[in-house]
Backbone as JSON, one array per atom type, in Angstrom:
{
  "sequence": "QLQLVESGGGLVQPGGSLTLSCAASGFSLDLYAVGWFRQGPGREREGVACMNSNGGRTNYAASVKGRFAISRDDAKNTVSLQMNSLKPEDTAIYYCAADAATICTFDDTRYDYWGQGTQVKVSS",
  "N": [[-16.51, 2.72, 13.88], [-15.39, 1.69, 10.78], [-12.31, 1.93, 9.36], [-9.4, 2.79, 7.38], [-6.33, 4.55, 7.7], [-3.96, 6.42, 6.12], [-0.52, 7.42, 6.33], [2.55, 9.42, 6.17], [3.35, 10.24, 3.61], [4.79, 12.48, 1.28], [7.25, 14.99, 0.01], [10.04, 13.9, -1.73], [13.47, 13.46, -2.8], [14.67, 12.11, -5.99], [16.04, 8.86, -5.6], [15.71, 8.91, -2.94], [14.07, 7.77, 0.23], [10.98, 6.8, 1.67], [8.6, 5.94, 4.18], [5.57, 4.64, 4.35], [2.68, 4.43, 6.27], [-0.29, 2.59, 7.5], [-3.01, 2.72, 9.37], [-5.43, 0.64, 10.92], [-8.73, 0.93, 12.09], [-11.43, -0.11, 14.09], [-11.73, -2.71, 13.19], [-9.93, -5.78, 12.98], [-6.83, -6.03, 11.58], [-5.31, -8.45, 11.24], [-6.89, -10.43, 10.32], [-7.22, -10.09, 7.63], [-6.11, -9.85, 4.22], [-3.73, -7.52, 2.99], [-3.13, -4.6, 1.14], [-1.18, -2.34, -0.93], [-1.88, 0.3, -3.05], [-1.55, 2.44, -5.97], [-2.05, 5.66, -7.66], [-1.05, 7.35, -10.16], [-0.5, 10.66, -11.74], [-2.79, 11.15, -14.25], [-3.06, 8.33, -14.68], [-4.18, 4.98, -14.42], [-5.32, 3.34, -11.39], [-3.04, 1.28, -9.78], [-1.81, -1.86, -8.46], [0.56, -2.25, -5.96], [1.88, -3.49, -3.9], [1.38, -6.44, -1.82], [0.03, -8.52, 0.87], [-0.64, -11.64, 2.36], [-3.05, -12.55, 4.94], [-1.85, -14.04, 6.85], [0.75, -13.17, 6.63], [2.3, -14.83, 5.16], [2.71, -14.77, 2.36], [3.73, -12.63, -0.09], [3.5, -10.06, -2.69], [4.74, -8.22, -5.23], [4.55, -5.46, -7.59], [6.17, -5.49, -10.66], [7.61, -3.12, -11.26], [8.37, -2.11, -8.88], [9.72, -4.03, -7.46], [12.2, -5.23, -5.4], [12.8, -2.64, -4.52], [10.63, -1.72, -2.91], [9.05, -2.57, 0.19], [6.63, -4.44, 1.84], [5.03, -4.59, 4.93], [3.74, -5.83, 8.06], [2.22, -5.05, 11.26], [0.59, -6.67, 13.44], [0.02, -6.47, 15.98], [-0.06, -3.78, 16.53], [-2.04, -3.1, 14.68], [-1.46, -2.32, 12.05], [-0.15, -1.53, 8.69], [2.82, -1.33, 6.65], [4.6, 0.45, 4.17], [7.67, 0.32, 2.96], [9.65, 2.4, 1.16], [12.27, 2.52, -1.11], [15.0, 3.93, -3.03], [13.63, 5.77, -4.68], [11.87, 6.9, -7.47], [11.06, 9.45, -9.99], [8.77, 8.44, -11.42], [7.43, 7.09, -9.5], [5.83, 8.85, -8.28], [2.73, 9.54, -6.93], [-0.65, 9.13, -5.72], [-1.0, 7.22, -2.91], [-2.64, 4.31, -1.69], [-3.86, 2.42, 0.99], [-5.36, -0.89, 1.47], [-7.67, -3.33, 2.64], [-8.53, -6.72, 2.49], [-11.08, -9.02, 3.04], [-11.03, -11.65, 2.2], [-8.53, -12.51, 2.59], [-6.39, -13.47, 0.8], [-3.61, -12.45, -0.94], [-3.81, -10.1, -3.44], [-3.84, -8.13, -6.57], [-6.12, -7.44, -7.64], [-8.17, -4.89, -7.52], [-10.96, -4.74, -7.05], [-11.5, -6.71, -5.21], [-11.11, -5.73, -2.57], [-12.16, -4.6, 0.57], [-11.98, -2.58, 2.24], [-10.83, 0.83, 2.11], [-8.23, 3.23, 2.51], [-7.9, 6.91, 2.66], [-5.84, 7.86, 1.13], [-2.52, 8.93, 0.53], [-0.15, 11.47, -0.42], [2.6, 11.04, -2.53], [5.42, 12.53, -3.71], [8.02, 12.54, -5.97], [10.86, 14.26, -6.7], [13.32, 16.52, -7.85]],
  "CA": [[-16.4, 3.16, 12.45], [-14.27, 0.93, 10.18], [-11.5, 2.74, 8.51], [-7.94, 2.87, 7.26], [-5.85, 5.91, 7.58], [-2.52, 6.36, 5.72], [0.34, 8.59, 6.75], [3.96, 9.27, 5.77], [3.57, 10.63, 2.35], [5.51, 13.72, 1.22], [8.15, 15.28, -1.15], [11.34, 13.31, -1.55], [14.2, 13.6, -4.01], [15.05, 10.8, -6.48], [16.94, 8.08, -4.94], [15.47, 8.88, -1.56], [13.19, 6.84, 0.84], [9.88, 7.05, 2.47], [7.87, 4.83, 4.78], [4.08, 4.86, 4.51], [1.92, 3.65, 7.38], [-1.62, 2.53, 7.41], [-3.58, 2.25, 10.64], [-6.82, 0.34, 10.87], [-9.5, 1.03, 13.34], [-12.88, -0.71, 14.04], [-11.58, -4.05, 12.8], [-8.56, -6.3, 13.22], [-6.15, -6.31, 10.3], [-4.86, -9.7, 11.03], [-7.79, -11.3, 9.66], [-7.29, -9.53, 6.2], [-4.97, -9.56, 3.29], [-3.54, -6.07, 2.91], [-2.44, -4.19, -0.3], [-0.83, -0.99, -1.27], [-2.11, 0.65, -4.49], [-1.19, 3.86, -6.27], [-2.67, 6.22, -8.84], [-0.23, 8.42, -10.57], [-1.15, 11.72, -12.6], [-3.24, 10.69, -15.6], [-2.92, 6.88, -14.89], [-5.12, 4.14, -13.6], [-4.77, 2.79, -10.05], [-2.35, -0.01, -9.87], [-1.4, -2.55, -7.24], [2.06, -1.98, -5.76], [2.38, -4.57, -3.05], [0.23, -6.94, -1.11], [0.45, -9.56, 1.71], [-1.65, -12.41, 2.83], [-3.4, -12.27, 6.15], [-0.95, -14.61, 7.87], [1.93, -12.72, 6.27], [3.08, -15.92, 4.55], [2.97, -14.62, 1.02], [3.78, -11.2, -0.53], [3.61, -9.94, -4.18], [5.09, -6.84, -5.65], [4.62, -5.02, -9.0], [7.56, -5.55, -11.42], [8.21, -1.78, -11.29], [8.85, -1.8, -7.52], [10.34, -5.21, -6.77], [13.5, -4.9, -4.93], [12.85, -1.3, -3.95], [9.7, -1.57, -1.91], [8.79, -3.73, 1.1], [5.36, -4.35, 2.69], [5.14, -5.36, 6.28], [2.56, -5.56, 8.98], [2.48, -5.32, 12.67], [-0.81, -6.99, 13.81], [-0.19, -6.06, 17.41], [-0.44, -2.51, 16.39], [-3.03, -3.11, 13.63], [-0.97, -1.46, 11.0], [0.67, -2.09, 7.62], [3.58, -0.36, 6.24], [5.32, 0.21, 2.86], [9.01, 0.93, 3.0], [9.96, 2.55, -0.45], [13.7, 2.89, -1.38], [15.44, 4.27, -4.39], [12.48, 6.35, -5.27], [12.09, 7.49, -8.87], [9.96, 10.39, -10.31], [7.64, 7.7, -11.83], [6.77, 6.55, -8.34], [4.94, 9.9, -7.84], [1.31, 9.14, -7.0], [-1.34, 8.94, -4.39], [-0.78, 5.77, -2.44], [-3.66, 3.79, -0.87], [-3.81, 1.02, 1.5], [-6.53, -1.56, 1.37], [-7.83, -4.55, 3.29], [-9.47, -7.75, 1.74], [-11.54, -9.97, 3.91], [-10.71, -12.88, 1.64], [-7.25, -13.07, 3.14], [-5.49, -13.77, -0.12], [-2.99, -11.43, -1.55], [-4.13, -9.92, -4.92], [-3.83, -6.8, -7.11], [-7.46, -7.05, -8.17], [-8.69, -3.85, -6.49], [-12.36, -4.99, -6.7], [-11.75, -7.65, -4.14], [-10.86, -5.14, -1.39], [-13.39, -4.26, 1.3], [-11.89, -1.22, 2.94], [-9.81, 1.62, 1.64], [-7.81, 4.53, 3.09], [-8.16, 8.04, 1.84], [-4.65, 8.07, 0.23], [-1.42, 9.88, 0.85], [0.46, 11.93, -1.73], [4.05, 10.86, -2.56], [5.97, 13.2, -4.94], [9.51, 12.29, -6.12], [11.23, 15.3, -7.59], [14.5, 17.26, -7.34]],
  "C": [[-15.23, 2.43, 11.85], [-13.58, 1.85, 9.23], [-10.02, 2.41, 8.48], [-7.49, 4.31, 7.0], [-4.32, 5.79, 7.16], [-1.81, 7.6, 6.16], [1.63, 8.4, 6.21], [4.29, 9.72, 4.4], [4.23, 12.07, 2.38], [6.24, 13.83, -0.02], [9.46, 14.64, -0.78], [12.17, 13.55, -2.89], [14.52, 12.26, -4.64], [16.18, 10.19, -5.7], [16.65, 7.96, -3.42], [14.48, 7.8, -1.02], [12.13, 7.45, 1.6], [9.26, 5.81, 3.05], [6.41, 5.25, 4.94], [3.53, 3.88, 5.62], [0.45, 3.68, 7.1], [-2.17, 1.95, 8.74], [-5.04, 1.86, 10.45], [-7.48, 0.57, 12.22], [-10.9, 0.46, 13.09], [-12.78, -2.16, 13.57], [-10.15, -4.51, 13.01], [-7.93, -6.63, 11.81], [-5.55, -7.75, 10.1], [-5.68, -10.71, 10.37], [-7.9, -11.07, 8.13], [-6.08, -9.57, 5.55], [-4.95, -8.02, 3.17], [-2.73, -5.73, 1.58], [-2.16, -2.78, -0.22], [-1.07, -0.74, -2.8], [-1.66, 2.07, -4.76], [-1.72, 4.32, -7.44], [-1.88, 7.44, -9.16], [-1.05, 9.42, -11.47], [-1.64, 11.01, -13.96], [-3.18, 8.98, -15.77], [-3.94, 6.26, -14.03], [-4.55, 3.75, -12.27], [-4.27, 1.5, -10.38], [-1.88, -0.63, -8.51], [0.16, -2.51, -7.14], [2.64, -3.22, -4.92], [1.3, -5.23, -2.21], [0.72, -8.13, -0.23], [-0.7, -10.33, 2.24], [-2.04, -12.11, 4.33], [-2.44, -12.9, 7.22], [0.5, -14.15, 7.5], [2.83, -13.75, 5.6], [3.39, -15.69, 3.1], [2.81, -13.11, 0.72], [3.88, -11.18, -2.04], [3.96, -8.41, -4.4], [4.91, -6.64, -7.24], [6.05, -5.1, -9.47], [8.33, -4.2, -11.2], [8.77, -1.41, -9.92], [9.52, -2.83, -6.87], [11.81, -4.96, -6.59], [13.82, -3.55, -4.31], [11.9, -1.13, -2.93], [9.45, -2.77, -1.06], [7.58, -3.47, 1.92], [5.59, -5.13, 3.88], [3.89, -5.09, 7.12], [2.87, -5.89, 10.41], [0.92, -5.45, 13.29], [-1.09, -6.6, 15.29], [-0.63, -4.57, 17.4], [-1.66, -2.07, 15.31], [-2.67, -2.04, 12.46], [-0.2, -2.2, 10.01], [1.48, -0.99, 7.18], [4.15, -0.59, 4.83], [6.66, 1.06, 2.92], [9.43, 1.07, 1.53], [11.36, 3.24, -0.41], [13.91, 3.25, -2.78], [14.39, 4.76, -5.23], [12.76, 7.04, -6.58], [10.82, 8.5, -9.09], [8.68, 9.56, -10.72], [6.93, 7.08, -10.66], [5.75, 7.65, -7.73], [3.46, 9.56, -7.96], [0.69, 9.33, -5.7], [-1.36, 7.41, -4.08], [-1.99, 5.47, -1.5], [-3.4, 2.51, -0.3], [-5.25, 0.43, 1.54], [-6.57, -2.86, 2.11], [-8.99, -5.5, 2.69], [-9.75, -8.9, 2.74], [-11.24, -11.42, 3.4], [-9.44, -13.49, 1.98], [-6.11, -13.23, 2.13], [-4.92, -12.47, -0.81], [-3.32, -11.24, -3.09], [-4.04, -8.45, -5.25], [-5.25, -6.51, -7.84], [-8.13, -6.13, -7.1], [-10.18, -4.0, -6.16], [-12.57, -5.98, -5.6], [-11.57, -6.99, -2.72], [-12.06, -4.54, -0.72], [-13.2, -2.87, 1.84], [-10.61, -0.48, 2.37], [-9.45, 2.84, 2.47], [-8.11, 5.61, 2.22], [-7.07, 8.46, 0.83], [-3.71, 9.09, 0.91], [-0.55, 10.09, -0.32], [1.95, 11.56, -1.54], [4.45, 11.52, -3.88], [7.56, 13.06, -4.95], [9.91, 13.3, -7.19], [12.45, 16.1, -7.04], [14.14, 18.68, -7.44]]
}
């Protein structure tokens, strides 16, 4: 069964950090571009960070640039999102996704596989 499973979400205070992980099973992530998306309360899903299949290119939403970092460990078949200096507006369900086209994009229609999401809440 081909699937992505996220973990690492939770409640954190403003200014804090969290690391989200996404584990793939049934396929090799190294052949795919990977992306992190989020959907906040009452908002549309938006791209947060993405990385090409070879790790050579990354892209970040302006709202998270300098605070978030995407990384991948192809040996472990995982992708991670390190989130620092978290703000209340980062509160959302975070999803990882894999795109067989191998190119980093925030076009969510391009992605072939999606995780079930993990909740992140930033609040004091």
